[in-house]
Every structure is written in structure tokens, then in C-alpha cells.
Amino acid sequence: MALNRREFLKSAAAASAASAVGIAVPSNLEAAASDAQKDWRWDKAACRFCGTGCGIMLATKGGKIVAVKGDPAAPVNRGLNCIKGYFNAKIMYGADRLKTPLLRMNDKGEFDKHGKFRPVSWKRAFDEMEKHAKKALKASGPEGVAVFASGQYTVMEGYAAQKMMKGGFRSNAIDPNARHCMASAVVGFYQTFGVDEPSGCYDDIEITDTIVTWGSNMAEMHPILWSRVSDRKLSNPDKVKIVNIQTYTHRTCDIGDINIIFSPQTDLAIWNYIAHEIVYNHPEAIDWDFVKKNIVFTAGPVNIGYGMRRAGEKSLKEGKYTDKEMEIIKKEMSKKVSAKEAPALKPYGYKEGDVMKNTPGTLKHWQISFEEYKKSLEPFTLDYVAKISKGDPNEDIEEFKKKLKALADLYIEKDRKVVSFWTMGMNQHTRGTWVNTLSYNVHFLLNKQALPGNGAFSLTGQPSACGTAREVGTFAHRLPADMMVKNPKHRAIAEKKWKIPAGTLNPVGNQHIMKIHRDIEDGVVKFAWVNVCNPYQDSASASHWIKAAREMDNFIVTSDGYPGISAKVSDLVLPSAMIYEKWGAYGNAERRTQHWRQQVLPVGDAMSDTWQWVEFSKRFTVKDLWGPYTLRNGKKLPDVRKDAKKLGYNDNTTMYEILFANDRAKKYKIDLNKFPQKGYDNSECLGDSRNVKGSDGKVFKGYGFMIHEYLFEEYAWFGRGHGHDLAPFEVYHKVRGLKWPVVDGKETQWRFNAKYDPYAAKAVKASGNGSTHAFYGPLAKKLPHGDLKGVKDKKKTSLKNKAKIFARPYMDPPEMPDANYDTWLCTGRVLEHWHSGTMTMRVPELFRAVPEALCYMNPKDAKAKGVKRGELVWVESRRGKVKARVETRGRNRPPQGLVFVPWFDEKVFINKVCLDATCPMSKQTDYKKCAVKITKA
């Protein structure tokens, strides 16, 4: 039977996918596939979605990607893809793909904030950006120029952006959407280990006996990893146990041996209960040899607030917040201790009814004795924890207690290996840093951390939240390889490497992503550039930020592939090349760095974010940016222009020449006869056949050097020799990723374990204490001493090579259901859609599968509120309301009193409803709990 072209290609793709996972293919289909693929070019790449880091194979033909399959050689996914992964090509070819810059203009062709979008050249776009960035600098200094960055940047894009922002504009107002994703995990790592990123790896799944998910719907959010978990369970169903600890039932619960539905925020109490069970009832389970050699006990303040706006801030004084909103915001300054949290806070000196005066969140902590730590656990008995944490009102309390006890027993069981996985449930949390550190407490006490098959493991949400946001340093407070802008030694290292004058870098890095929004609303930030994210859809209390962007004197730019909400809010929209239209690299949740080559030319006049940053740098000189500034806190940035001349620059030397097209960069040659460049496009380095007119109005012919390799190798320099070691650029194009630190060409499986980690082995040898581990992270490794209530001895002692167990109590979130708003709201994702849906909603198959965000509700709640499945309801909070369709069956099954609404659908704009409270330590927003009321629409 003859096949038409479409059937032919589909057959080829199907045969390819089947063979990748070892499925037998009919001979006629195999022949069709072979014929169809004879002029296809296959190459490896990383998947565009989530932090799992699956490897894929892409087939290109005629300048277009025609097929995608899982890479059988990739150790993460072993040839499998999830449903989104199979559509990596289609996300690039939506009908409304942005192809040219768009500027709001009036009929005279002038920029007009209230005008309509009209096409402009790249030159005109950069002219406007230059003008408004300089205007913002004049009005507010470096704090007036901001970037909404991303965990979806490539490594090179993120490095270029933060280098220009911090080294050029002297602004630390660059922060990624990874702040919403993994910041609490990061601060948990910093505080516990003194260094970022997980100690284990995905191989733990095949080695462990027990998998516990804490607020993590792995079946939908990390489906390839969940397939490995499922396989592990089926390999030994009697021995291997799976426990799911969630606020509502979902697909991950389907193969759980124990499913615990808890009341929002009380995961803090459950972790403390497990530790209480160990310390009070099973002290023999504590590995004291390990603890004494490797661990210290610590505590910190509890009156740290909720990361909301504080009294005296401009927009509060101007009355931009309603009385209803202020009911919650006022708790940022002080709150009454509730009956629910009073027992947990008693060891810290508080009782029910006390007014707790909050000071802004601090990372401050101090050493305490084991006896003080034990005292902090005393309230967390089974009775107390079961009473406050039972999340299903219809579940029998005694049955719930049995589950909690069984959970603790699994952790405690001698020789039972346990891996604790979590994602947003523990991270998007007003005490996200606390709950992250509590996870390590349990694993440390039992010596079940940084061992094969044992460990607490934070699963990243975005494809390069580890590689780009965290390792590259695109957070407001960071520099590459765990260095910090506030540390003068770290700034000096970066200044020397970048060959910029000493004193150029700004030491104040407090403009996290929510502060950037608030600074726009306060009129401080007047120029903001959105890169590879959608902050006007993904930020809580969204109406405030959209109103500020549209109505105040500012200039908002969005670079994107599609016109999402942020693009529609903006004054200028720039068309960005999408993932396989550029060279790039990502870093995944197990520290695996992966690279790919440009597969096809970008559509229209789209160009990569790297190109956009490098071109923008041509518009600014030493004279423009490196003069003196006074910051809001009174700190002064010195005039470094004279020192710039000593380095060989003059007033008119551009940031392009200093930061990107310097002598070091030009050593990285273009060689189209050499791997990995041979046979592949390189739009930034060579230009391409589209003849795009660039920022100067002339056809862009390329930079003439291998800028991707330069940016990667310069960034990698910061970590080599410091426990962040990366392999050379060329090596990554030969392998399916490597887990850093890569030492002597070998990746590291389990960090801090002397058997597997060369850095740990070296530290253990130097210490001579005979330990199996060394927690060698350098941050916060000298601490004073005290008790649960504060510091008693200010003299600091060294904690070199040691990790920390923290005393952290249960505390209520700032907003809880009450008589007026009687229901918990939880937000999140679904399998078929990625974040704000900007890409996946444009894939017909994914759109048809899940065309709208639903309000998942318990059938008893629906009946009580007089609504039926499929009917529309209003979901309303103190901040706003949205209309959504009710679903009482299916994949997400909330208990009574809670609804779940995913956030991918801009027509069901749930972030207008959510509260922008954050963990005061990590500044990560809590999207998992606020109070709403549900009424029939």
C-alpha cells in the first residue's frame, strides 16, 4: 500500500521511537522508516522541559526539525520521553511565532506607551532600549535597570546576561524565575552544607529500598524519573516501599504503599515528628560516630515574617493595596501566636496569644547543643502532629497516626535505604528554607545522606535552574560557582577574571524577583527586560505588577518566541531564537551538564538571547556606566573610569569590547572543518543565510569567533579546582552529559562521600579524623554559640567540613481559611503543559489533551456549594478572582476544604488570586497555600 508524505514521515518517526526503546518493528514499517530517513540528519540534544535533563535525538531535513525521539544512549531517560518531550519540535513552529521586533507606537511612528504594537527593525528596537535604559540609570542608578531572568536560559545566555548586568550596568537587579522554583532548596543547601546542589544522583532510584515524595507529583512533573521509580518498585514489590506525602491525591499516589494527605504547611511538623521519634523513642538508631565527626546542631530566629511588603514601603503608603489585602500584609510586621503553633513555639519562648514582632528574614544562625535541639523536638509527639497535620477531615485520626508511625519506622529501620524527593511542595513555602533543612536532619541522624540509595534529594523544576540560574550565578546575590556579590574576595576574583576595574561590582544584591516587581510598582525600576520567562503570568498578586508595568513611567521589554502575557504587557517585544535554533547547554537536577549544537536557523528575524545581550552591550561605554553612584541604602559605588584607563580602556570603549569581544574571546576560533563545529550553523558567530539586519542596521555577519565556547569556558573557569569542576566545551559534545565535579575526566556520583568524591577524599585525608564524609562547602562555616532563644557566646568557632542539623519549629502560614475565605487553594502544573503554557498550548496535540485549567474540587465540597462537574465557578481571594470549570473526578482528587487550579492557562489567570508571600530567607513565593472562596459563576 502506498503511503502519502505525511503518513510516511509519521511511520518513520514511529519506527524510530519504537526501535529506541527496543520494541520490535514490522518489516514494512522499518523499510518505510529507513527510506524516509535517508536524508535526515540526527543529532543529540537536551529536552526543553523540566529539570530531569532527558536526552533526545533530533532529525533535521530541509532546514526544519522533522522528528524527535528519546536518546537511547542518554543515562537519564534511556530512550524514553514524556508526552511533552516528544513535541520538542512542534513547540518551535506555532502559527503566532514572533518573527520581528514589535514596539508600541502612535500613528506618527513614535514610541507611545499607550500605542499599538507595530513592527520595527532590530536597530530601532535597540535604539529605544538604549534610550530608556540610560533614562533609568539617570533616575535611579543601577537599581533602576532590572532583568527578569530564567532557569530556562542556556548556560551561555545566562552568563552573558549576568556579566553585562553586574560587570557592565553594575546592577544586581537580575533574578531568575528559578527564584520561584528552587530558591528554598538552594538556601537549604547553603545553610546545611555550605555549598549548593544535591549530593546524590538519579542512580539512587535503582539502589534504594524506599522512596518518599514530599509535595512532589513526580508522576506528572518528572514522569521519566517516575518511570524509573515504578520500575524499581516492580523489581522488588515486597521490599521496596513508596510513601507519598501530599496535600491532595494525584497520580503519584497511585502506586504508593502509604499515602499521607496532610494539611498545608504541616510538613514542618511531620519532619519534626520523625526526628522526635528517632531522638526520644529510638536513640539507638542515631549514628553517633557519624554525627560527632560530621555534624553540628544549630538554630536561628523564628520571628522572620513572611517575605511580604513591609510598613513604610512607598506603594503601601500610597494606598495601592486594599483593606482586604492589608489584613494579611500587616502580619509581616507582627502576628499573634495561634493555638495550633503555640506548642511548637514554646521551646523558643512563645505562648498562645503572644504578639510576635517580626523582623525581615535573616540567614543568621548559631550553634546549639544536642540537648537544646532535643528540646526543640519535644512538642512533636504523635498526638500533636497528627492533630494539626491530618489533611483529610474524613480520615480516621487513628488510621492517620498509623501512617505517620509507619513513615517514621521506614526511615528508622536499620539497613533500609531511603531517598526523600521533593519539588515545589517543600520549596514554594513561607518556611521553605526551614522545611528543606529539616529533611537533612532526619537523614543525618541516621547516617542516610550522601550514600548510594540514601539521601534527601531536591528535584529541580526547570531545565537549567541548576546549570544557569544557580551555577552560573544569575541570581541577584550570586556570582558564578557559588560566589556571592556581598563578599569582597569573590567580587575581586570576578573583576580580575573579567578584566574590569576593582570596585566595579556592586556589593548589594537584594533585588530578587518579587522585589523587582515591587520596585517597579514603587517607581524605582524604570527599565526591565524579560528573558526566557513569563513573570507577568507566573508571579503571585499578578494584577499589581501588570498595572504597574502598564500605567507607570517605565519601559518593559520582553524577549520571547510567542506573545504570552508578559509580551502583551510590554512596551517592546523582541523575537527570540528557540532552543534548537542556537548552540546551548543546560544543567539538570543531578548536576549533569549537557550541550547541543544549533540544528536549524531561527524563524523570521529571531535571534538568540545571547546575541541580544551582546548587541545591547555595544550601546554602552565606560563613560556611560562606570561613573559614581549612590545606592538607596546610602552605599556608594566608586567612579572607576580612571582605573579603566589603566587597564587600557578609554571613555568610549564599549562593554562589548570589554566583556565579550576581548582578546581572550577571540582566541576561540571558528573552524568549520573541526568537531563540533563542522556541518552546523552558527548564527551568532557567522551570521546566516537570512541576512538579518542587526543592531546597527546592517546585515549581521557574525562575531568571527566562537563566542559560545568562550562564554562557557570563562564561566567554567570559576568552578574548576573549587568543587564545581566542569569538563571542556568539546568534551560535552561527545558525551551525554557529565555530573560535576568532573575530576580527571570522571564525573562524581555522590558528593561529600570520600569513596566517590575526590574533594571529600582529600578533605578527609587532611583532617585525619577517619570519617567517611567531608561536607566541604565553605559558606557560613564559623558560628557563635547559643540556645534556642539566641546567641549567648559571640565567639565563633570553625565548622570546617561539617554539615548542620537545624532546630526549626512548625509555624502557620500568614493566610489560612476562615469564615470569609473558607478553602485552601493550591496551584501547580499538569503533565501536558509547561509552566505558563506559552509553548505547549501552541502544540495542537497537547492543547487538545488539556485545553483549559480546571478547578479540581472534592465532590462533597461541590455539592455543598451547589455546583456540578463541568460548571463554572469563581475562585476568589482577597486579591482577585478568576473563573474556572469544576472537575470532581480524574487525576487530581483534593480532600474537602482544598481546591487545586493549575496555572498554565492565561485565560484562567490563577496568579491574580495567589498571595505573594515568600520564604523570608530564600524569597521564594508560596503558591501552594492561600485562602479562597468558591461561588457559582
XYZ file of N, CA, C and O in Angstrom, residues 39-105:
268
model
N 17.833 11.000 4.148
C 18.484 12.315 4.088
C 18.209 13.140 5.345
O 18.296 14.351 5.332
N 17.851 12.452 6.422
C 17.704 13.139 7.700
C 19.059 13.196 8.405
O 19.873 12.274 8.310
N 19.268 14.286 9.133
C 20.458 14.386 9.969
C 20.023 14.275 11.426
O 19.244 15.087 11.909
N 20.536 13.262 12.116
C 20.213 13.080 13.535
C 21.344 13.644 14.401
O 22.515 13.480 14.088
N 20.966 14.301 15.495
C 21.964 14.807 16.434
C 21.349 14.817 17.826
O 20.126 14.907 17.996
N 22.209 14.758 18.827
C 21.739 14.722 20.217
C 21.462 16.131 20.742
O 22.052 17.118 20.275
N 20.582 16.204 21.713
C 20.282 17.465 22.395
C 19.651 17.131 23.736
O 19.420 15.961 24.064
N 19.375 18.176 24.502
C 18.657 18.017 25.770
C 17.220 18.463 25.572
O 16.933 19.361 24.775
N 16.300 17.846 26.293
C 14.886 18.234 26.218
C 14.704 19.650 26.757
O 15.398 20.085 27.681
N 13.749 20.370 26.194
C 13.473 21.766 26.567
C 12.747 21.888 27.906
O 12.686 22.959 28.483
N 12.176 20.788 28.395
C 11.288 20.879 29.554
C 11.886 20.271 30.808
O 12.656 19.333 30.754
N 11.529 20.798 31.936
C 11.787 20.346 33.306
C 13.250 20.069 33.607
O 14.114 20.037 32.734
N 13.523 19.873 34.880
C 14.892 19.727 35.351
C 15.414 18.307 35.319
O 16.529 18.053 35.770
N 14.626 17.353 34.796
C 15.081 15.974 34.735
C 16.329 15.851 33.875
O 17.276 15.152 34.217
N 16.326 16.529 32.730
C 17.501 16.521 31.865
C 17.538 15.359 30.896
O 18.601 14.798 30.619
N 16.392 14.986 30.353
C 16.350 13.878 29.393
C 17.121 14.220 28.127
O 17.101 15.360 27.660
N 17.772 13.215 27.574
C 18.438 13.369 26.294
C 17.489 13.003 25.162
O 16.695 12.074 25.280
N 17.550 13.768 24.078
C 16.715 13.468 22.916
C 17.583 13.439 21.663
O 18.716 13.914 21.658
N 17.023 12.860 20.619
C 17.628 12.884 19.295
C 16.711 13.672 18.380
O 15.484 13.495 18.394
N 17.308 14.591 17.607
C 16.559 15.446 16.690
C 16.947 15.104 15.265
O 18.129 14.957 14.947
N 15.938 15.007 14.401
C 16.202 14.811 12.971
C 15.847 16.091 12.237
O 14.763 16.652 12.435
N 16.766 16.579 11.411
C 16.508 17.769 10.607
C 16.566 17.420 9.128
O 17.322 16.545 8.704
N 15.739 18.129 8.367
C 15.706 17.963 6.920
C 15.209 19.272 6.319
O 14.207 19.822 6.780
N 15.917 19.770 5.322
C 15.476 20.992 4.649
C 15.367 22.177 5.569
O 14.480 23.021 5.406
N 16.240 22.247 6.580
C 16.237 23.394 7.480
C 15.145 23.379 8.522
O 14.884 24.405 9.163
N 14.517 22.223 8.726
C 13.452 22.136 9.718
C 13.606 20.839 10.510
O 14.062 19.829 9.979
N 13.225 20.874 11.778
C 13.233 19.653 12.589
C 12.004 18.839 12.221
O 10.871 19.333 12.295
N 12.226 17.589 11.817
C 11.114 16.772 11.318
C 10.775 15.615 12.252
O 9.723 14.996 12.096
N 11.632 15.285 13.202
C 11.331 14.178 14.103
C 12.127 14.328 15.397
O 13.209 14.924 15.418
N 11.568 13.775 16.460
C 12.201 13.760 17.782
C 11.997 12.383 18.384
O 10.921 11.798 18.267
N 13.033 11.868 19.020
C 12.894 10.611 19.758
C 13.781 10.666 20.990
O 14.705 11.475 21.079
N 13.499 9.788 21.937
C 14.350 9.684 23.103
C 15.710 9.136 22.716
O 15.828 8.312 21.803
N 16.723 9.601 23.399
C 18.086 9.164 23.105
C 18.391 7.904 23.911
O 18.513 7.961 25.137
N 18.535 6.747 23.256
C 18.784 5.510 23.997
C 20.121 5.511 24.725
O 20.321 4.737 25.663
N 21.043 6.381 24.305
C 22.354 6.446 24.959
C 22.356 7.396 26.144
O 23.356 7.480 26.864
N 21.277 8.121 26.359
C 21.216 9.090 27.464
C 20.953 8.357 28.774
O 19.948 7.646 28.897
N 21.822 8.510 29.776
C 21.650 7.747 31.022
C 20.465 8.184 31.857
O 20.000 7.425 32.705
N 19.945 9.386 31.627
C 18.819 9.864 32.424
C 17.532 9.148 32.033
O 16.825 8.595 32.870
N 17.211 9.154 30.737
C 15.922 8.641 30.281
C 16.003 7.366 29.465
O 15.001 6.727 29.202
N 17.202 7.004 29.005
C 17.433 5.709 28.365
C 16.479 5.449 27.202
O 15.944 4.355 27.036
N 16.261 6.494 26.406
C 15.441 6.355 25.214
C 13.990 6.734 25.375
O 13.259 6.846 24.384
N 13.535 6.940 26.590
C 12.143 7.323 26.823
C 11.987 8.842 26.800
O 12.914 9.575 27.139
N 10.822 9.310 26.431
C 10.416 10.709 26.599
C 9.044 10.733 27.229
O 8.270 9.778 27.100
N 8.717 11.838 27.884
C 7.329 12.027 28.309
C 6.560 12.658 27.158
O 7.120 12.965 26.107
N 5.293 12.900 27.359
C 4.447 13.403 26.275
C 4.926 14.771 25.782
O 4.902 15.062 24.588
N 5.420 15.619 26.686
C 5.943 16.912 26.244
C 7.229 16.725 25.446
O 7.461 17.406 24.448
N 8.058 15.815 25.918
C 9.343 15.600 25.264
C 9.219 15.252 23.799
O 10.031 15.672 22.971
N 8.187 14.491 23.458
C 8.002 14.082 22.061
C 7.593 15.248 21.162
O 7.618 15.122 19.949
N 7.206 16.370 21.778
C 6.780 17.530 20.988
C 7.798 18.664 21.042
O 7.452 19.826 20.829
N 9.058 18.326 21.306
C 10.103 19.350 21.331
C 10.214 20.108 20.018
O 10.605 21.279 19.999
N 9.901 19.465 18.892
C 9.987 20.158 17.607
C 8.801 21.091 17.411
O 8.957 22.240 16.973
N 7.606 20.604 17.744
C 6.401 21.383 17.448
C 6.298 22.678 18.240
O 5.617 23.609 17.825
N 6.981 22.748 19.388
C 6.911 23.995 20.154
C 7.544 25.150 19.385
O 7.295 26.318 19.691
N 8.339 24.845 18.371
C 9.064 25.880 17.637
C 8.288 26.425 16.437
O 8.669 27.440 15.864
N 7.202 25.758 16.084
C 6.558 26.094 14.813
C 5.082 26.469 14.970
O 4.259 26.170 14.117
N 4.752 27.155 16.059
C 3.388 27.639 16.252
C 3.044 28.743 15.269
O 3.912 29.469 14.768
N 1.757 28.890 14.990
C 1.300 29.833 13.964
C 1.605 31.282 14.319
O 1.799 32.122 13.423
N 1.647 31.617 15.605
C 1.868 33.018 16.006
C 3.281 33.241 16.536
O 3.512 34.127 17.372
N 4.232 32.464 16.057
C 5.632 32.647 16.441
C 6.063 34.089 16.130
O 5.796 34.620 15.039
N 6.744 34.712 17.069
C 7.236 36.078 16.880
C 8.426 36.070 15.927
O 9.369 35.298 16.109
N 8.396 36.965 14.930
C 9.426 36.938 13.892
C 10.134 38.273 13.695
O 11.135 38.339 12.981
N 9.621 39.316 14.318
C 10.243 40.636 14.172
C 9.995 41.449 15.435
O 9.002 41.203 16.144
N 10.868 42.392 15.781
C 10.600 43.236 16.954
C 9.298 44.016 16.790
O 8.936 44.429 15.672
N 8.600 44.221 17.904
C 7.331 44.958 17.921
C 7.412 46.040 18.994
O 7.741 45.754 20.151
N 7.102 47.279 18.613
C 7.172 48.426 19.532
C 5.819 49.101 19.604
O 5.136 49.260 18.585
N 5.421 49.502 20.794
C 4.183 50.283 20.922
C 4.430 51.676 20.341
O 5.330 52.389 20.792
N 3.626 52.050 19.358
C 3.819 53.341 18.699
C 2.480 54.018 18.420
O 1.434 53.375 18.333
